[in-house]
Coordinates of C-alpha atoms in Angstrom, one line a residue:
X3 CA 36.6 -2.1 10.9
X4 CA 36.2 -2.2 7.1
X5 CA 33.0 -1.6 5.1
X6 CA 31.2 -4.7 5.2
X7 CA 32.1 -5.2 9.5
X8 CA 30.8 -1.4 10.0
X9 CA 27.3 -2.1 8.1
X10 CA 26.8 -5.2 10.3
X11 CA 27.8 -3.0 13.3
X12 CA 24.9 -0.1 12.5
X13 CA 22.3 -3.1 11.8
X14 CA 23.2 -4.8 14.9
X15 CA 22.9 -1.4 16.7
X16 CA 20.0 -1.0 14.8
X17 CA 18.5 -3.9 16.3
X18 CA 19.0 -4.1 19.7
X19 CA 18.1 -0.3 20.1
X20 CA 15.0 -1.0 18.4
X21 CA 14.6 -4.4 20.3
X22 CA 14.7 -2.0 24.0
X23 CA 12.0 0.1 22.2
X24 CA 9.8 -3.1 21.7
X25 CA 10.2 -3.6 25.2
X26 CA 9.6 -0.4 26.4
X27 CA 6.4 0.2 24.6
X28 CA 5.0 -3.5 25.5
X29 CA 5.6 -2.5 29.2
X30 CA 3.9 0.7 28.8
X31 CA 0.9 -1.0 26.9
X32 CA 0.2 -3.1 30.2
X33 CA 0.6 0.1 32.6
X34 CA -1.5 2.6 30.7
X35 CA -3.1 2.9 27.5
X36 CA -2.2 6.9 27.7
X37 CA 1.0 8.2 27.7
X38 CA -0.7 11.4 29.7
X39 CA -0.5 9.4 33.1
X40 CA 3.5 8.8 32.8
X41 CA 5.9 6.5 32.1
X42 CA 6.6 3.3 33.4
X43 CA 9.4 2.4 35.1
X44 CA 10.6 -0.4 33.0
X45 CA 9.0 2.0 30.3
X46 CA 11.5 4.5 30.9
X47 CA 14.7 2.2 31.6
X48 CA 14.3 0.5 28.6
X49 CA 13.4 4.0 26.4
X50 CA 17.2 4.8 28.4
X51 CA 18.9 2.1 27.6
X52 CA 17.5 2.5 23.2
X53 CA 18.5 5.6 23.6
X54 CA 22.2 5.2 25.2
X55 CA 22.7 2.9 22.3
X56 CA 22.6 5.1 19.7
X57 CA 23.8 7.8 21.8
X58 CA 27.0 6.0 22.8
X59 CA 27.9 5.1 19.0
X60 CA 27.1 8.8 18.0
X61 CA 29.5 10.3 20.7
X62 CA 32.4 7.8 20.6
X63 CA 32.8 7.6 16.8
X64 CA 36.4 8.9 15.7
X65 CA 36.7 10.5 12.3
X66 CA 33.5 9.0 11.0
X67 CA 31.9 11.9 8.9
X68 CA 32.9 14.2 6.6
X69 CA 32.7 17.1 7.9
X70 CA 34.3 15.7 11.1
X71 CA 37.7 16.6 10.5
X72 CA 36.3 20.6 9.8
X73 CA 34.7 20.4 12.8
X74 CA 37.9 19.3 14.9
X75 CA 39.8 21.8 13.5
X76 CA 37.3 24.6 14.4
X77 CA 37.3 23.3 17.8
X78 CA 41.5 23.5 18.1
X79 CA 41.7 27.1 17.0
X80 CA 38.6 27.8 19.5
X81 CA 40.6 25.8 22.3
X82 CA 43.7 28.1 21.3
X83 CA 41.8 31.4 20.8
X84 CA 42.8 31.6 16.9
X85 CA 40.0 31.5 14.9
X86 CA 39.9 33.6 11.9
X87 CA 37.2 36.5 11.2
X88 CA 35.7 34.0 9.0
X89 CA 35.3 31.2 11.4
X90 CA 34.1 33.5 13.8
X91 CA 31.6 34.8 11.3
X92 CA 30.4 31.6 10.3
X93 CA 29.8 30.1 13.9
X94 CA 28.2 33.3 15.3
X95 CA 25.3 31.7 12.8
X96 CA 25.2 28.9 14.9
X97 CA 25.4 30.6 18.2
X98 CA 24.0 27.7 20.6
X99 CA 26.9 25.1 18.6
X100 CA 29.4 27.9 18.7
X101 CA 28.3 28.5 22.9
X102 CA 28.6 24.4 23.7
X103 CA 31.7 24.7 21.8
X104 CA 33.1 27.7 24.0
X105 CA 32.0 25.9 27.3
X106 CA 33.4 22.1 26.2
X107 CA 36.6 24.2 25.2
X108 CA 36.8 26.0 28.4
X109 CA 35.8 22.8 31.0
X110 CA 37.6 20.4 29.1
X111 CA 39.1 20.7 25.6
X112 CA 38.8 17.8 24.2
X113 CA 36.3 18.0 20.4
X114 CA 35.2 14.7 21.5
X115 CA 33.3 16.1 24.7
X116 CA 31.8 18.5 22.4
X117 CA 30.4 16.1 19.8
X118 CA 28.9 13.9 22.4
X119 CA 26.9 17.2 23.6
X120 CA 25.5 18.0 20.2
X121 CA 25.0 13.8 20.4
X122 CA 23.0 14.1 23.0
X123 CA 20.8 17.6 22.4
X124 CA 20.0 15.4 19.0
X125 CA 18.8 12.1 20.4
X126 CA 17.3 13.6 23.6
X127 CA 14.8 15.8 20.9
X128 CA 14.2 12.7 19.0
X129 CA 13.1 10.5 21.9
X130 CA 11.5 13.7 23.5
X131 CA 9.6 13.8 20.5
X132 CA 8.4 10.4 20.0
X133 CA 7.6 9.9 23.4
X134 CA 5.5 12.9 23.7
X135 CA 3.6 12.5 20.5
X136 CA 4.1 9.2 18.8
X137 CA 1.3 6.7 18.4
X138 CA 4.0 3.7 17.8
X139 CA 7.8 4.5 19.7
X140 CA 9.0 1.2 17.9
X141 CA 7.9 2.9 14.3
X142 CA 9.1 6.1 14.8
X143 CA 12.3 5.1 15.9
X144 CA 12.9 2.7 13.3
X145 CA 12.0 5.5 11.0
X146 CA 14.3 7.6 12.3
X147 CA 16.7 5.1 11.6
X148 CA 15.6 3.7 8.0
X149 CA 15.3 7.4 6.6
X150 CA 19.3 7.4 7.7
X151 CA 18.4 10.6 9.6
X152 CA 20.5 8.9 12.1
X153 CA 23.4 8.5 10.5
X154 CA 23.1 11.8 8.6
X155 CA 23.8 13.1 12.6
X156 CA 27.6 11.7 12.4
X157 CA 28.2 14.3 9.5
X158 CA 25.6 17.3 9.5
X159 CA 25.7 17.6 13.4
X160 CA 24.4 20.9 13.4
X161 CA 21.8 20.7 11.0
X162 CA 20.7 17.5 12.7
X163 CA 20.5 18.9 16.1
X164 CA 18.4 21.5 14.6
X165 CA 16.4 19.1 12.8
X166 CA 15.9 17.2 16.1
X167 CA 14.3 20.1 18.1
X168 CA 12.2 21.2 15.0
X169 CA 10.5 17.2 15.3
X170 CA 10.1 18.3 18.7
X171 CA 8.6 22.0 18.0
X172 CA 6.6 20.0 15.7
X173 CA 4.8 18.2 19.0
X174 CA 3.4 21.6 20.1
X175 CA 2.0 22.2 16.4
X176 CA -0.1 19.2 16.7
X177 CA -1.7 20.6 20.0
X178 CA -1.7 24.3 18.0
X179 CA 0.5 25.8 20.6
X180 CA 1.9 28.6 18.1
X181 CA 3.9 30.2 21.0
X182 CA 5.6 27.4 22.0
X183 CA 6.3 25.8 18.5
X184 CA 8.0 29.3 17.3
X185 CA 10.2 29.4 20.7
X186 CA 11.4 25.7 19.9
X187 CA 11.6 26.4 16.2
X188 CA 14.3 29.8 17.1
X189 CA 15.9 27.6 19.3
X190 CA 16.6 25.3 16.7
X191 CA 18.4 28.2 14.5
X192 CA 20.6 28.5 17.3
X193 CA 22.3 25.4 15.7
X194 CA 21.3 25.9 12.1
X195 CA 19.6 28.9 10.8
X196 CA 18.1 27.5 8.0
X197 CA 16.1 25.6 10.7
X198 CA 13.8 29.0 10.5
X199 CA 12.1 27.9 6.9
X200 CA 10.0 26.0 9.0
X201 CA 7.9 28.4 10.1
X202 CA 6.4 28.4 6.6
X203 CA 3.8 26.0 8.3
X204 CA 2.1 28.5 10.1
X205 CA -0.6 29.9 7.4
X206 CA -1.4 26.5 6.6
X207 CA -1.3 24.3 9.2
X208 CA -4.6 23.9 9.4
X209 CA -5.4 23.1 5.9
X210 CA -8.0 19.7 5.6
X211 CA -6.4 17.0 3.6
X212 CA -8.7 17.3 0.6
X213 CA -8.6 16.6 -2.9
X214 CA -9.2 20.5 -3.4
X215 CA -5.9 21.3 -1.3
X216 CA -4.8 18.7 -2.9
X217 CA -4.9 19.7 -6.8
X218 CA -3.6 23.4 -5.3
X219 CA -0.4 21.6 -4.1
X220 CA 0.6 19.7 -7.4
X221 CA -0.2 23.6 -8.8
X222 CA 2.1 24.6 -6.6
X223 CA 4.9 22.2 -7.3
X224 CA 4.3 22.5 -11.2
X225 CA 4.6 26.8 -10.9
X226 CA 7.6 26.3 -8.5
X227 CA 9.0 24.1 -11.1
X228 CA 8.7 26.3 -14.1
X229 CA 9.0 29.6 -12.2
X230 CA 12.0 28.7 -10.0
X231 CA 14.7 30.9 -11.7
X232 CA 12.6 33.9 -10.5
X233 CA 11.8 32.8 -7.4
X234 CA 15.7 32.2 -6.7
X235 CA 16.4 36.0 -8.0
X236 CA 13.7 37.1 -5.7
X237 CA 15.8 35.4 -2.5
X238 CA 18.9 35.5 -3.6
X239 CA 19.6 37.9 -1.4
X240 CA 19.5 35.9 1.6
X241 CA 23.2 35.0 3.0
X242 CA 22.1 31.1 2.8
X243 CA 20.9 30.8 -0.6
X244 CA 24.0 33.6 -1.5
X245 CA 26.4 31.2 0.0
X246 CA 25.2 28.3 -2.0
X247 CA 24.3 29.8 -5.6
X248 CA 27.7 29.8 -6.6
X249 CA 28.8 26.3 -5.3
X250 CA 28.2 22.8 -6.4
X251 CA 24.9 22.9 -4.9
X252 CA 23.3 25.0 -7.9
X253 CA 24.4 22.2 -10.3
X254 CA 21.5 20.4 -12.1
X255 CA 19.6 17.4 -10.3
X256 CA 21.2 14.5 -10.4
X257 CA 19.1 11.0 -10.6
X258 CA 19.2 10.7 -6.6
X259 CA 17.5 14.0 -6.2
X260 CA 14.8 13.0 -8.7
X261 CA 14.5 9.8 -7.2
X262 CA 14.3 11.7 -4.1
X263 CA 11.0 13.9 -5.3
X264 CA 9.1 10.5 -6.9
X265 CA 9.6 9.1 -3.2
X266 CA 8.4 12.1 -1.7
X267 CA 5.3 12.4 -3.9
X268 CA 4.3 8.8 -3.2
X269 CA 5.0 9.1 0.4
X270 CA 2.8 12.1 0.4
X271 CA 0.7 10.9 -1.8
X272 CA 0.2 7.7 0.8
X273 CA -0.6 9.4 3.7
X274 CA -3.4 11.2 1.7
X275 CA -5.2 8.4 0.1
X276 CA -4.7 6.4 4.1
X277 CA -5.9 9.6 6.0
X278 CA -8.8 11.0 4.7
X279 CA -10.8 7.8 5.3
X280 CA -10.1 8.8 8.7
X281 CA -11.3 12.6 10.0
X282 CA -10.8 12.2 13.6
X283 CA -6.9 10.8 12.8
X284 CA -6.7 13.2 10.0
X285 CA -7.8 16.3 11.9
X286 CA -5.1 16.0 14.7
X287 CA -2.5 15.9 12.2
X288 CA -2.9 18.8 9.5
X289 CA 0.3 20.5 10.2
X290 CA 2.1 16.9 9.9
X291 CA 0.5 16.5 6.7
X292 CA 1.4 19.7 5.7
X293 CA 4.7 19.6 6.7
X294 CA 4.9 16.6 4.5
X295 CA 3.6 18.5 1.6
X296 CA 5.9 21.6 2.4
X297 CA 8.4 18.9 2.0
X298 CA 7.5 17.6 -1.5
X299 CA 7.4 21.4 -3.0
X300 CA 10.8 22.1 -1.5
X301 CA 11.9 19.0 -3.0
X302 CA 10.7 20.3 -6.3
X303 CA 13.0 23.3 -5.4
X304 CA 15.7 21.1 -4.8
X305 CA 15.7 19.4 -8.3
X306 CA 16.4 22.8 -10.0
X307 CA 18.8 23.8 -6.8
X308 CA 20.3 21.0 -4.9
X309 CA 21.3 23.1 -1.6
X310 CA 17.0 22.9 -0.9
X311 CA 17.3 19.3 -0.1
X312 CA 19.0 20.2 2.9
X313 CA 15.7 22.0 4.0
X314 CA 13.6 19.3 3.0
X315 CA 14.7 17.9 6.2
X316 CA 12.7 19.5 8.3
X317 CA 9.4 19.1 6.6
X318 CA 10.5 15.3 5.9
X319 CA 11.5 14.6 9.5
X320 CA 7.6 15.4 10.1
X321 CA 6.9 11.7 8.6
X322 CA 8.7 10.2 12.0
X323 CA 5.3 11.0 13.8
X324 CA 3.0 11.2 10.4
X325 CA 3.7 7.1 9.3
X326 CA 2.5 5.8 12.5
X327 CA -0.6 7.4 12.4
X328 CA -1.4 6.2 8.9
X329 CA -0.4 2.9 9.5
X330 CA -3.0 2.6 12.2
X331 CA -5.7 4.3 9.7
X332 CA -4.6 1.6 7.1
X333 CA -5.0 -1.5 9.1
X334 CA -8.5 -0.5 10.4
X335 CA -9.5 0.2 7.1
X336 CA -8.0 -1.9 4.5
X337 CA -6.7 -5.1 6.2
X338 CA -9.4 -7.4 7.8
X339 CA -7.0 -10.2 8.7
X340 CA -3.7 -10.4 9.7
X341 CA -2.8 -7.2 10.4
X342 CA 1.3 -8.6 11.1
X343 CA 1.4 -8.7 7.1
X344 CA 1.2 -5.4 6.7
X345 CA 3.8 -4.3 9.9
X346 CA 5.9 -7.2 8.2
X347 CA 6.0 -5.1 4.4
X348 CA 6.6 -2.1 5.9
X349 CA 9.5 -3.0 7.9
X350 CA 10.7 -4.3 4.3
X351 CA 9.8 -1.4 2.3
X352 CA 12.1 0.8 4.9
X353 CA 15.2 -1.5 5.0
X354 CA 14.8 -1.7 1.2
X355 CA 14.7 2.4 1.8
X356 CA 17.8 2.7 4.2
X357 CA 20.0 0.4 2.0
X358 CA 19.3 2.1 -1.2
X359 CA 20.0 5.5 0.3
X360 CA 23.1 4.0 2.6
X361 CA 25.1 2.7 -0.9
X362 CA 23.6 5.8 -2.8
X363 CA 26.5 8.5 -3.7
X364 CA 24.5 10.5 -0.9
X365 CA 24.9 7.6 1.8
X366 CA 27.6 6.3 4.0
X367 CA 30.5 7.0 0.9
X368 CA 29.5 10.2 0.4
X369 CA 29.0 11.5 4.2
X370 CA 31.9 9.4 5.2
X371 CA 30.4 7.5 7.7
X372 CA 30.9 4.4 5.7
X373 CA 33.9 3.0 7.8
X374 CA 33.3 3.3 11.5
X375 CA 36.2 3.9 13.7
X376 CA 35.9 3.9 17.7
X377 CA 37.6 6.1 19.6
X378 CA 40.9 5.4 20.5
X379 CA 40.9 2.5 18.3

């Protein structure tokens, strides 16, 4: 299909995956107000059948994604036993990708098996995730999908796998389960090992969203911004940030990634005016919040050194579970009437979002999942 056919294709998908989401959290509404007590049985058929959507898309798409074609090959010399010391080197780092690689190799052989398991490890951690801790399925997953984290899955399949179970480490954070949230958080290196930045949340997870913290943070982003040459010396000796210095990611910012940092700070930004009029809400969120300020500074990082927008991505994926929450804050505080209006600009505000980022040089051009091709087709 060309351009225009494959964009109607993801909004239809879109659509009725979202539409199975409506009525899976409409049936769970009427069987329990608390998602403690279980799901529901249409609950949980109609969660399935969201989530096969997207799955089935993700794991039958053919040559959609640039870095699909690297991928297959990696995947022949592993069928074949002729990787190079290189290759070998460089999917040791991934050793839970490299592992489902090995197995799909050996029990079947064909790259397609293996992309539909890194499919699948990534949308079961989403749902996982949303089910477990979202206030709002229907908003989270239409988050997921706006922020094009989806489609950023049919070219960064590693990165995004990791980025799913981090959401889903993030989960035991709320509930300050430290042990559990570092297990799922070195589980997720095992497909990207940059997924390990995120353990910078720890030492201030618990920070209160307050104007003090507050005026600290935009201290921090203004010294990071000034002071980022040293800062990169400092760490330059780690192999992620060595591989990158010398590459096109060290370039200067271009507009998207400063467009990127005024959307973070006004997303952040947001969710602080929203929360704080709410301590209960705000309290069982700090390390979201934080997570969504850890994502602003990195974002600063990025416009001086591109390659840190990558790990914005798992502070930013944080928002998934953050928006719903400040949504509810915002309608009980600021909107006495018709409380529709506000779901209504939202949903507009996020397709806006997802079609400025899809026909950015970032979007479905640049990560080549701008023409969709089926497999076999």
């Amino acid at each position: 299909m060309n351009e225009k056919w494959t964009l109607l294709f993801y909004l239809v998908i879109e659509g009725t995956s979202l539409w199975f989401a409506y009525l899976a959290r409409e049936s769970q509404r009427k069987y329990s107000q608390k998602i403690e007590k279980g799901l529901s049985t249409n609950a949980a058929v109609y969660l399935s059948i969201s989530w096969l959507i997207l799955f089935t898309t993700t794991a039958m798409r053919n040559y959609v994604g640039t870095d699909y074609g690297t991928y297959v090959d990696s995947f022949s010399r592993i069928c074949s036993g002729t990787l190079s010391d290189g290759e070998i080197a460089w999917l040791k780092q991934s050793p839970l990708f490299y592992l489902i690689c090995i197995l799909c190799a050996k029990f079947g052989g064909s790259y397609q098996l293996m992309f539909a398991c890194v499919a699948f490890v990534t949308l079961y951690f989403i749902y996982a995730a949303i089910i477990k801790s979202s206030s709002d399925w229907v908003i989270s997953i239409y988050l997921y999908l706006c922020l094009c984290l989806y489609f950023q899955s049919f070219n960064q399949i590693r990165q995004m796998a990791a980025v799913a179970i981090i959401l889903y480490a993030l989960t035991w954070l709320q509930k300050d389960n430290v042990k559990k949230f570092v297990l799922w958080t070195m589980i997720a290196t095992g497909f990207h090992m940059s997924a390990v930045v995120l353990l910078l949340i720890l030492p201030i997870r618990r920070w209160k969203i307050s104007l003090r913290n507050v005026v600290m943070y935009v201290l921090a982003g203004i010294m990071i911004y000034f002071a980022f040459p040293v800062l990169l010396g400092l760490f330059s000796n780690i192999g992620y940030i060595r591989i990158y210095r010398e590459s096109s990611y060290a370039a200067a910012a271009g507009k998207t990634t400063i467009l990127n940092l005024m959307i973070r700070i006004a997303m952040c930004g947001c969710c602080f005016l929203v929360l704080r009029k709410n301590s209960v809400i705000a309290s069982s969120n700090l390390s979201l919040f934080n997570s969504a300020v850890l994502c602003t500074l990195f974002q600063v990082c990025a416009v001086r050194f591109s390659i840190f927008g990558r790990v914005t991505t798992y502070f930013f994926v944080a928002y998934i579970l953050l928006i719903p929450e400040v949504l509810q804050v915002f309608q009980r505080k600021f909107v006495r009437g018709n409380r529709k209006v506000v779901r209504v600009a939202f949903i507009l505000v996020c397709f806006v979002y997802q079609m400025a980022y899809y026909f950015s040089s970032a979007g479905a051009s640049g990560s080549g999942y701008g023409i969709y091709k089926l497999l076999g087709l």
